[in-house]
Coordinates of C-alpha atoms in Angstrom, one line a residue:
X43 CA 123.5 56.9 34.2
X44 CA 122.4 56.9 30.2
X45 CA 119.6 55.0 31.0
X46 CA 118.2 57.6 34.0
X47 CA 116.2 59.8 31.7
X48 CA 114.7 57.4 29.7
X49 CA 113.3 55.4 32.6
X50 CA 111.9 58.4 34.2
X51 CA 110.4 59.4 30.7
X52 CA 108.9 55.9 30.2
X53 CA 107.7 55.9 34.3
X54 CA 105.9 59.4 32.5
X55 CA 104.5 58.0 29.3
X56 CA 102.7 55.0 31.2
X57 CA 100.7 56.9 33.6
X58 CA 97.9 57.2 30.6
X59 CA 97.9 53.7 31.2
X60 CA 95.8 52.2 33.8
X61 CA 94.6 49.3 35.5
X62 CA 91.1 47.9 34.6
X63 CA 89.6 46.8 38.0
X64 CA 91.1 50.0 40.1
X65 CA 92.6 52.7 37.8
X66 CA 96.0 52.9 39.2
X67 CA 98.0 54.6 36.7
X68 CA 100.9 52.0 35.3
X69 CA 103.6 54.2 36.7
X70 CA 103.4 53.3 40.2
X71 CA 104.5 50.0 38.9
X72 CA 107.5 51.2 36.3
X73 CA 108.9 54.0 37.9
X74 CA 110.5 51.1 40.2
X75 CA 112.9 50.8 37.0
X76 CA 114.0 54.9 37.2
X77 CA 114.0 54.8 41.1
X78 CA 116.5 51.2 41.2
X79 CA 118.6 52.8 38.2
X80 CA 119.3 56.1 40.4
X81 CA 119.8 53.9 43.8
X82 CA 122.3 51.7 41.8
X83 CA 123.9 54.7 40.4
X84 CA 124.4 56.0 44.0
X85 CA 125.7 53.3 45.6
X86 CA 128.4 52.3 42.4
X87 CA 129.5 55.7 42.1
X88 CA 129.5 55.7 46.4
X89 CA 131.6 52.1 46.2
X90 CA 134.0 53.5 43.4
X91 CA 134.5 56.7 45.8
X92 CA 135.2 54.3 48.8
X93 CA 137.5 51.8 46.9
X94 CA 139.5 53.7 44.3
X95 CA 141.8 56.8 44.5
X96 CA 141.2 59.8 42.5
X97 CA 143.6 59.1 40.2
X98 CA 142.2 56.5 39.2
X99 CA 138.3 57.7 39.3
X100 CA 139.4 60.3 36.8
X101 CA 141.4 57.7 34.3
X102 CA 138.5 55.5 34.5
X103 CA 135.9 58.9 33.4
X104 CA 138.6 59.9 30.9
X105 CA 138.8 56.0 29.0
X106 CA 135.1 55.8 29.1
X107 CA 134.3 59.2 27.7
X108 CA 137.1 58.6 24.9
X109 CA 135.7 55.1 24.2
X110 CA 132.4 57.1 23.9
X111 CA 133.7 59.8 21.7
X112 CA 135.2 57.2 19.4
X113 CA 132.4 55.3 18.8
X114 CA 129.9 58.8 18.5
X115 CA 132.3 60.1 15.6
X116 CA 132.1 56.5 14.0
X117 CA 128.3 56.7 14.1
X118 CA 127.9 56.6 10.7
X119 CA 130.2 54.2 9.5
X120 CA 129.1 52.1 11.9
X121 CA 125.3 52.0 10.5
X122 CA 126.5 51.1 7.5
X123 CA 128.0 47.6 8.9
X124 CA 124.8 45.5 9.2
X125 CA 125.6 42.6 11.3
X126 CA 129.1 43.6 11.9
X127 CA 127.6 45.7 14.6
X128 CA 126.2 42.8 16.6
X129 CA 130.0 41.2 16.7
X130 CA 131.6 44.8 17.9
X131 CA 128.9 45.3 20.5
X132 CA 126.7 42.6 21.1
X133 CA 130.2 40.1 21.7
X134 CA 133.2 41.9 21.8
X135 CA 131.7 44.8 24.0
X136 CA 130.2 42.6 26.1
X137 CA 133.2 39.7 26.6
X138 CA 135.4 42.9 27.7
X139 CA 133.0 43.7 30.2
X140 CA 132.6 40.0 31.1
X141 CA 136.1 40.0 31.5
X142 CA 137.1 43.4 33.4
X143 CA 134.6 42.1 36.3
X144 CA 131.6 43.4 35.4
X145 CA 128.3 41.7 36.4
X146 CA 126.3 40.0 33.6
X147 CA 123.4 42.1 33.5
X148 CA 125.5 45.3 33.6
X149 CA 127.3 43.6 30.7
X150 CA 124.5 42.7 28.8
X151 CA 122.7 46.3 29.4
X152 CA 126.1 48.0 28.4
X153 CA 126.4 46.1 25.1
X154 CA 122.8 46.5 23.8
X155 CA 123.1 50.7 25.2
X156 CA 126.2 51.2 22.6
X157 CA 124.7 49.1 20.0
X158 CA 121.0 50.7 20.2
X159 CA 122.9 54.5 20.1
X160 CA 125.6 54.1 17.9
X161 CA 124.5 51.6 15.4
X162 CA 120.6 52.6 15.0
X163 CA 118.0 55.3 15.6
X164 CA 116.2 53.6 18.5
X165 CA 115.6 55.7 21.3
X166 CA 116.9 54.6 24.7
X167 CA 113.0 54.7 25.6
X168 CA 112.2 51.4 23.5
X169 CA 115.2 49.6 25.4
X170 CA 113.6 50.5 28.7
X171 CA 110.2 49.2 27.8
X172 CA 111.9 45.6 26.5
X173 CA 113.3 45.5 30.6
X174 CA 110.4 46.0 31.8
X175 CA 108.5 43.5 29.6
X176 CA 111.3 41.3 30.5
X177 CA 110.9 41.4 34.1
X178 CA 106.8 42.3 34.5
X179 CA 105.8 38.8 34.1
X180 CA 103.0 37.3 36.2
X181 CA 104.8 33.9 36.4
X182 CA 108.6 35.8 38.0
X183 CA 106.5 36.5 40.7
X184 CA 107.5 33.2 42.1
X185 CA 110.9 33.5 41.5
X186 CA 111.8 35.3 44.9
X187 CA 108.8 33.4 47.1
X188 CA 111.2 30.2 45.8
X189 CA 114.4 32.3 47.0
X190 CA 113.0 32.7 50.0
X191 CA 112.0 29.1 50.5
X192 CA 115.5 28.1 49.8
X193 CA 116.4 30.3 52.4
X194 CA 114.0 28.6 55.0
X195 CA 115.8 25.6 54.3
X196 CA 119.1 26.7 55.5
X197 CA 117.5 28.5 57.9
X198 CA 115.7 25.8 60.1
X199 CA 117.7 22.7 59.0
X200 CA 115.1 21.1 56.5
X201 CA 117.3 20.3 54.5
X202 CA 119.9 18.7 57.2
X203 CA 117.1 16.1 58.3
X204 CA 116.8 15.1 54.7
X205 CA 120.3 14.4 54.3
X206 CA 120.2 12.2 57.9
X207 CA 117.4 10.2 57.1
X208 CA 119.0 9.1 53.6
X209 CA 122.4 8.2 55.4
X210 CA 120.1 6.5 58.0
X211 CA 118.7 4.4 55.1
X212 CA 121.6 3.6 52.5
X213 CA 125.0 5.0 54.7
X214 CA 125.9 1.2 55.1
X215 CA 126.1 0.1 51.5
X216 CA 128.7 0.1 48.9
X217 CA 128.7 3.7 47.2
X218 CA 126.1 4.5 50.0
X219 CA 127.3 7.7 50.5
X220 CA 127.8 8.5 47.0
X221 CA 124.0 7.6 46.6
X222 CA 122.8 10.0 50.0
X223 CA 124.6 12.5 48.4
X224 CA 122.6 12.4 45.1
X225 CA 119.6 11.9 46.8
X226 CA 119.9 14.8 48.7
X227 CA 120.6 16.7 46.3
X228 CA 118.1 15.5 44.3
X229 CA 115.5 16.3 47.2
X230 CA 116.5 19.6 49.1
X231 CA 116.8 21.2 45.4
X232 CA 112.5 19.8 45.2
X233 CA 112.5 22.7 47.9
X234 CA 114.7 25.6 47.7
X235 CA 115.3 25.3 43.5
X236 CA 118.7 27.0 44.1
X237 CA 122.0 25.1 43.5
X238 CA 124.2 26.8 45.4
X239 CA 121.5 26.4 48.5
X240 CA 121.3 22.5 47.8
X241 CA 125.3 22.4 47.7
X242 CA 125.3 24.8 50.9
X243 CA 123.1 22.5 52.8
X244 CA 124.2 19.0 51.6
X245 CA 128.2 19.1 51.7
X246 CA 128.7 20.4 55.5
X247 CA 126.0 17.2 56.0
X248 CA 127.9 15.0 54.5
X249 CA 131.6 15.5 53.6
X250 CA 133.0 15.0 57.3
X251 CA 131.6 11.0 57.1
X252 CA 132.4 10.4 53.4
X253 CA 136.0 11.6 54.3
X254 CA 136.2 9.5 57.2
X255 CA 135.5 6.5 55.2
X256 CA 137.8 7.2 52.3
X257 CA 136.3 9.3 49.9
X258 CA 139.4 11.9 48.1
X259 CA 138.2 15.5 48.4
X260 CA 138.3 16.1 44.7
X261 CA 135.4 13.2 44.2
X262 CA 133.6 14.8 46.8
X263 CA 133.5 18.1 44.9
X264 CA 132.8 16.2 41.6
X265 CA 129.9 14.4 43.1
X266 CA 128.6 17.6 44.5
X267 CA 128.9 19.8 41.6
X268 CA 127.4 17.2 38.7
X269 CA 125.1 15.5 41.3
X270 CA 124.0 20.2 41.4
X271 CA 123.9 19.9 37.7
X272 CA 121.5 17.1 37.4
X273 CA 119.1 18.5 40.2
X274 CA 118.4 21.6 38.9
X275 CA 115.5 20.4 36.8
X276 CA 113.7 19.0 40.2
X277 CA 110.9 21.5 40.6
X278 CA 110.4 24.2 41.5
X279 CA 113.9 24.7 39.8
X280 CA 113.8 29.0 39.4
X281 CA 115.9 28.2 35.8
X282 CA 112.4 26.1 34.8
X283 CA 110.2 28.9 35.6
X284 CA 112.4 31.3 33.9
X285 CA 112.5 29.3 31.3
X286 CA 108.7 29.5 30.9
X287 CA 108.1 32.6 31.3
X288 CA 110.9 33.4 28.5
X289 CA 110.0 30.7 25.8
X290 CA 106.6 31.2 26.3
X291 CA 106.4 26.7 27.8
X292 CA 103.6 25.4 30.3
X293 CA 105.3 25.6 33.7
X294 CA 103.2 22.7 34.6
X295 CA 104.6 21.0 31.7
X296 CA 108.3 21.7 32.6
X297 CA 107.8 20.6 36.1
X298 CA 106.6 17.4 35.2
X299 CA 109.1 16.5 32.9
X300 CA 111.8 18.1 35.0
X301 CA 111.1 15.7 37.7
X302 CA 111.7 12.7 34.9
X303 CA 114.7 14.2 33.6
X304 CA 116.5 14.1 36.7
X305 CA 115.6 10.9 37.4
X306 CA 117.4 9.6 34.4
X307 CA 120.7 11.6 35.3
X308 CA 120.7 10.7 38.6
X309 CA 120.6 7.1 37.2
X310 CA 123.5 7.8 34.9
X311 CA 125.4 9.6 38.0
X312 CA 124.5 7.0 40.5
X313 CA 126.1 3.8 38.0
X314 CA 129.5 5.9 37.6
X315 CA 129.3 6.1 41.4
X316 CA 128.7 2.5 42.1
X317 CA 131.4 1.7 39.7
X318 CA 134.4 4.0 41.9
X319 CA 133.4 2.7 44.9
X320 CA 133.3 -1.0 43.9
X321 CA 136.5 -1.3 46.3
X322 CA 135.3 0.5 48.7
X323 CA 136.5 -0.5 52.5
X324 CA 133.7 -1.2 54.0
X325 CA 134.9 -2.4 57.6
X326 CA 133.6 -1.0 60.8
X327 CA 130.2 0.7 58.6
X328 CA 127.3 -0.9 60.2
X329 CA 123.5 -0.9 59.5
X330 CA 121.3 1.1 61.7
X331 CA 118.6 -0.2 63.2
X332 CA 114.6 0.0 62.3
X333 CA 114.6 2.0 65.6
X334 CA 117.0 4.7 64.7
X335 CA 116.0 5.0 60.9
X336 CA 112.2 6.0 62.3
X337 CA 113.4 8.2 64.0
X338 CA 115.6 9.9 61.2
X339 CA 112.3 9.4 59.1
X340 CA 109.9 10.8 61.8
X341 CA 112.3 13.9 61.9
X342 CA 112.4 14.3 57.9
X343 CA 108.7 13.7 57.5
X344 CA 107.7 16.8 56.9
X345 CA 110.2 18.3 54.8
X346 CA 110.1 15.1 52.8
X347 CA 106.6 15.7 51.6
X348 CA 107.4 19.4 50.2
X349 CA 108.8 18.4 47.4
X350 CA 106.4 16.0 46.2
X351 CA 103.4 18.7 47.0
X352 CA 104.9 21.1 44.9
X353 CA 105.3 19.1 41.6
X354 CA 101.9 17.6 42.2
X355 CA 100.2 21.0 42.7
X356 CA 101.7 22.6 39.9
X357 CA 102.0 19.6 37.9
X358 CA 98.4 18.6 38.5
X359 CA 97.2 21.9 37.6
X360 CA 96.2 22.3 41.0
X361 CA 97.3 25.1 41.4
X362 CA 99.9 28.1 39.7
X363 CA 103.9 28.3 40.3
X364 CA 103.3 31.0 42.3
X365 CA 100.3 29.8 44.1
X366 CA 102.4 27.0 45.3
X367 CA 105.6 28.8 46.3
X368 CA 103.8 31.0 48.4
X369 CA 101.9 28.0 50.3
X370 CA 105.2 26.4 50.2
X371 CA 106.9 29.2 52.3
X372 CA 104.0 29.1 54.5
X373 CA 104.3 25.3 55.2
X374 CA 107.8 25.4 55.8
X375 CA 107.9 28.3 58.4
X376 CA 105.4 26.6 60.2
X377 CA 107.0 23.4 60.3
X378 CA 110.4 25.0 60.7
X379 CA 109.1 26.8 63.7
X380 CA 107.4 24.0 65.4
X381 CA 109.7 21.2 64.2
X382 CA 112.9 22.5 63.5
X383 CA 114.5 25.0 66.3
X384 CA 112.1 28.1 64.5
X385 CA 113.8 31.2 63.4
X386 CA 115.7 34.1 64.8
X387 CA 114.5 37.5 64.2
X388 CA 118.7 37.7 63.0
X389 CA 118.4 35.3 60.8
X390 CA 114.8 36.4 59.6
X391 CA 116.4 39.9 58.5
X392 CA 119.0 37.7 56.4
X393 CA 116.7 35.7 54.9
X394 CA 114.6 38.6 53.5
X395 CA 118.1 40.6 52.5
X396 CA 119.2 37.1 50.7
X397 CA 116.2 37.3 49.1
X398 CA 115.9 40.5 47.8
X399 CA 119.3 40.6 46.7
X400 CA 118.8 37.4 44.7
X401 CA 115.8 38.3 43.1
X402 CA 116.8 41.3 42.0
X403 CA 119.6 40.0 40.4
X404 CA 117.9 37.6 38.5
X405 CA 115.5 39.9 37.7
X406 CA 117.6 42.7 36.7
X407 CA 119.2 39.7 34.0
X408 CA 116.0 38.6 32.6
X409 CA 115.8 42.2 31.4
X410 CA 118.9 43.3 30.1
X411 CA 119.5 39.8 28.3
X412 CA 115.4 40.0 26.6
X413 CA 116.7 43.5 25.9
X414 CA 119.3 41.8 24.4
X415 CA 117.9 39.4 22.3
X416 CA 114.8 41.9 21.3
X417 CA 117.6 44.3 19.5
X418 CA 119.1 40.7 18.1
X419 CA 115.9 39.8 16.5
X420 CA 115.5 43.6 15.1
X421 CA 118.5 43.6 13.2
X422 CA 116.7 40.4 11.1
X423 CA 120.0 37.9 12.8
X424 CA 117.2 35.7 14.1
X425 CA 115.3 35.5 11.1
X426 CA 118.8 34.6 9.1
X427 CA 119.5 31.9 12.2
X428 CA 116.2 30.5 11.5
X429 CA 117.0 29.9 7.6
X430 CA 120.4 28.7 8.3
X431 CA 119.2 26.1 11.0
X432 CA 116.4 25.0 9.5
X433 CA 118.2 24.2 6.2
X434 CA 120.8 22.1 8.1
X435 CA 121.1 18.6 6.9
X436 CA 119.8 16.2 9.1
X437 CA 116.9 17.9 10.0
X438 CA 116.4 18.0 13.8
X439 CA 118.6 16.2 14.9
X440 CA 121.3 17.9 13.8
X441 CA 119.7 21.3 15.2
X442 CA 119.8 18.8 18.5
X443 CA 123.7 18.5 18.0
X444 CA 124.2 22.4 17.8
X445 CA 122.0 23.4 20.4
X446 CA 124.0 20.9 22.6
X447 CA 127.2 22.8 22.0
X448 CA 125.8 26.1 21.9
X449 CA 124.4 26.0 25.7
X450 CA 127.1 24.1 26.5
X451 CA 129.4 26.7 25.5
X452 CA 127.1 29.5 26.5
X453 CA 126.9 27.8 30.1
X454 CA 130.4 27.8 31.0
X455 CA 130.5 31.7 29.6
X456 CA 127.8 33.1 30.6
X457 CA 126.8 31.3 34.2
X458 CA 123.7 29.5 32.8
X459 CA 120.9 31.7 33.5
X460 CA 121.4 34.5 31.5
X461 CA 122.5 32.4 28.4
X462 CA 118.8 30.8 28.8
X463 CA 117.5 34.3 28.7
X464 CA 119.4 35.4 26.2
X465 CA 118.8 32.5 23.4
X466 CA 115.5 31.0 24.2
X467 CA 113.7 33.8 22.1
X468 CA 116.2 33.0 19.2
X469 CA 116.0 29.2 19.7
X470 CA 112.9 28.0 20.5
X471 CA 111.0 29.5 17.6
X472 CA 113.7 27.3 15.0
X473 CA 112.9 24.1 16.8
X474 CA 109.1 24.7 16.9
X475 CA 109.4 24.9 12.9
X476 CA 111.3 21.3 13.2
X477 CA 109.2 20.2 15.1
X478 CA 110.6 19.9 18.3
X479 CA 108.4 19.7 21.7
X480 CA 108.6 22.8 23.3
X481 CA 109.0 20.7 26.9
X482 CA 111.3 18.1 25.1
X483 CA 113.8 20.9 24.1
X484 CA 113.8 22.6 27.2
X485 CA 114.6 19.6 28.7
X486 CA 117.9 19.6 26.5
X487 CA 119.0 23.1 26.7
X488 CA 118.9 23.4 30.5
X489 CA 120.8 20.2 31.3
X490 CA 123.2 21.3 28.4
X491 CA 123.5 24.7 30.4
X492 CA 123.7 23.1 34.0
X493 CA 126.9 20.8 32.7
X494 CA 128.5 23.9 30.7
X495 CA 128.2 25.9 34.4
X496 CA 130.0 22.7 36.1
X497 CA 132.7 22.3 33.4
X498 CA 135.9 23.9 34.5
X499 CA 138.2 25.9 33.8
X500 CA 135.3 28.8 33.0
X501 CA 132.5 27.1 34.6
X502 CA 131.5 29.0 37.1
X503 CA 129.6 26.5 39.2
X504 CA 132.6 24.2 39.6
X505 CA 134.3 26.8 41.4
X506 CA 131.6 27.6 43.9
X507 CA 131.5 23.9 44.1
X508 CA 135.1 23.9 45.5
X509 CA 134.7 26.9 47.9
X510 CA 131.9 25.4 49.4
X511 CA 133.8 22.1 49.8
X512 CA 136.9 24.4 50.6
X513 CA 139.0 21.9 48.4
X514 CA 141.6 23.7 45.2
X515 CA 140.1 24.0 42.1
X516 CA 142.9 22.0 40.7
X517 CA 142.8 19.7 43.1
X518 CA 139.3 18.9 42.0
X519 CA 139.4 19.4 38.0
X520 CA 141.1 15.9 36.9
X521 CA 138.3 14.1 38.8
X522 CA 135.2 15.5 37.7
X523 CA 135.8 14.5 33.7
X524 CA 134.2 11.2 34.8
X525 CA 131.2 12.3 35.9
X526 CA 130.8 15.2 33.3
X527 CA 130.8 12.5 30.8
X528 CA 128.3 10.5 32.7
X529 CA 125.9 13.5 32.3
X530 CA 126.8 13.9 28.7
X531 CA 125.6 10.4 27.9
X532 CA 122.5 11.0 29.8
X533 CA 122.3 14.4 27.9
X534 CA 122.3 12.2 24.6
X535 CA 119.6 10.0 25.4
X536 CA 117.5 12.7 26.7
X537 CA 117.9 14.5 23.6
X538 CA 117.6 12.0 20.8
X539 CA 114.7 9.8 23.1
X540 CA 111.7 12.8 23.0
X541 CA 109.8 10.1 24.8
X542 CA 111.5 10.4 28.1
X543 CA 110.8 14.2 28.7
X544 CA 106.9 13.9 26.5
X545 CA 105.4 10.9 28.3
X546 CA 104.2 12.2 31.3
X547 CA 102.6 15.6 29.6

């Protein structure tokens, strides 16, 4: 509700701006920030009505307007406390509104709202403009074609011929399963760049067979959620593009190197794997024929080539992220259509909802958190980071060590994406002055991120792992250590070999 006026006052101030080829005034474009602010303001206070008694509608207005009140008559103490300001409201503000429930971007907007009012004299207006420079970039604008990709998938069963024509091909070996499951993995997320859609399609696909030849559930659910963890750097990953637009690194770049990255932890996975299954009871598994696997390969065809088109159009420099995604979606609701049962206008209106819903989260996060960081970097914290990092012994590799833990941490915390969004302006700038490769270091911090979101007890991504599997969480937690360490290792080579993330830039 604070942050009403000021959108509709910036929506005001940029109509004098305008575009160059047609004139439209740049309002039409932000006032979708005061018009989403009032709709989400309706429907919470609408939810809170339908859920909650009136007893506890008026507690809740009473605490917040005290809490308010407390922190206005502090004001000017609290202007006075320099960087102990950024540890009341920038962590502590913003961990007990991580931990009452409330979604990250709300938390993330709440915490930079007190700490902009009650700790400075920046007006609300300056906040507003940081969200919308945050979310107004020409390279997002793939982020929900991508979504809706993903969405395809699941919708027309892509991704479920994938997974048959790898079982087709490696079903009858040792670990054979363990290695279809990685694969797919590894190729459905080349097309929806989701993890929870590559989980969603590959574990109903799969689980039913690997549990009829032995496989324990809570291996299942550790294969699934590292085998997630190393897959999300398989273009057109959405954290990559993020990532670029944020940090300011070639998408092309990313894409490229991406591709490598997961190559060398599925390696890594794929070892441990063949190494648990080494006693394996293979009796009554046969090999398929030549006959059968054509057919499995004649059925995949098609969605087997997305993948590759995308990293080599983007990669290539064929074309833009966003060019691709959008001849991507194209492709595949043609082929799905034709090949794979088509759509229902049902599921149509889904896929579109999914979407919207998706995006807008992601968006909504990318704003708040470069809000975030931008009030960070204004209070001179990422200026002092930079000297204190820099002046680390053991140059950059010792800044490698640290950001290791720090997004490893942050992943678990923070459910990966927004921690991206929220360091990457602080970060990458310190390992540019060391030197660092802007693609090599993304490299790192995202795979540190996607093994902090699969590392339980807080990592958030282990547990959708286990709902999806519908297997306990603590059924699951003793055997995923294994494979977390697996990922580690190959997290360490990544980081301290530059080569394997530079060489095909």
């Amino acid at each position: 509700l604070a942050m009403i006026y000021p959108a509709i006052d910036y929506a005001i101030e940029e109509s004098y701006v305008t575009s160059a080829a047609l004139n439209i005034p740049n309002s039409w474009r932000v006032s979708a920030l005061a018009t989403g602010i009032v709709l989400m303001s309706l429907l919470a206070l609408r939810h809170a009505w339908r859920t909650s008694t009136l007893r506890d509608l008026v507690l809740a207005a009473a605490l917040i307007l005290a809490i308010g009140a407390a922190f206005w008559w502090l004001t000017p103490t609290l202007k006075g406390l320099g960087y102990g300001n950024i540890l009341i409201f920038l962590v502590v503000v913003v961990a007990l509104c991580l931990v009452a429930g409330v979604p990250i971007a709300f938390c993330f907007g709440m915490g930079t709202l007190c700490f902009l009012v009650f700790s400075t004299n920046v007006p609300m207006l300056v906040m507003v403009g940081r969200m919308d420079e945050g979310m107004s970039s020409i390279i997002l604008l793939s982020v929900p074609i991508f979504v809706l990709l993903g969405c395809i998938l699941d919708a027309t069963g892509m991704g479920k011929a994938i997974v048959d024509f790898l079982a087709s091909m490696l079903g009858h070996v040792r670990a054979g399963m363990s290695y279809v499951l990685l694969g797919s993995l590894f190729l459905v997320s080349g097309i929806s760049g989701s993890k929870v859609s590559d989980m969603a399609t590959v574990a109903p696909a799969l689980f039913p067979e690997m549990k009829r030849r032995g496989y324990k559930p809570k291996e299942l659910i550790a294969l699934l959620s590292t085998g997630a963890a190393m897959a999300d750097t398989v273009p057109p990953s959405i954290v990559l593009i993020v990532l670029g637009s944020v940090a300011g690194v070639s998408i092309a770049g990313l894409f490229n190197a991406g591709f490598a990255i997961a190559m060398v932890l599925l390696l890594a996975l794929a070892i441990l794997a063949r190494w648990k299954a080494r006693h394996e009871d293979l009796a009554g598994v046969r090999r398929l024929s030549f006959s059968v696997i054509g057919k499995t390969a004649l059925i995949a065809g098609p969605a087997l080539v997305l993948p590759f088109i995308i990293r080599a159009a983007v990669g290539g420099g064929v074309a833009t992220a966003t060019e691709v995604s959008t001849i991507a979606v194209l492709y595949a609701l043609i082929i799905g259509m034709v090949l794979y049962g088509g759509i229902s206008p049902k599921k149509f209106y889904a896929m579109f909802v999914e979407t919207a819903a998706l995006s807008g989260a992601i968006l909504m996060i990318l704003g708040t958190a470069l809000a975030m960081a931008w009030a960070l970097t204004q209070t001179g914290f990422a200026r002092d980071l930079a000297t204190f990092m820099t002046g680390l012994p053991g140059g950059w590799l010792t800044f490698m060590v640290v950001t290791i833990v720090v997004f490893l941490v942050l992943g678990c915390v923070l459910e990966g994406l927004p921690a991206i969004v929220l360091m990457a302006p602080l970060m990458f700038p310190i390992a540019k002055s060391l030197g660092i490769n802007d693609v090599h270091y993304s490299m790192v911090v995202v795979t540190a991120m996607n093994i902090g979101l699969m590392t339980p007890p807080i990592g958030i991504g282990f547990y959708i792992a286990c709902k999806i599997g519908n297997v306990s969480p603590d059924e699951a937690m003793g055997a995923i250590w294994p494979y977390l360490i697996a990922l580690l290792a190959g997290l360490l080579v990544i980081a301290f070999v530059p080569g394997l993330s530079t060489w095909v830039l």
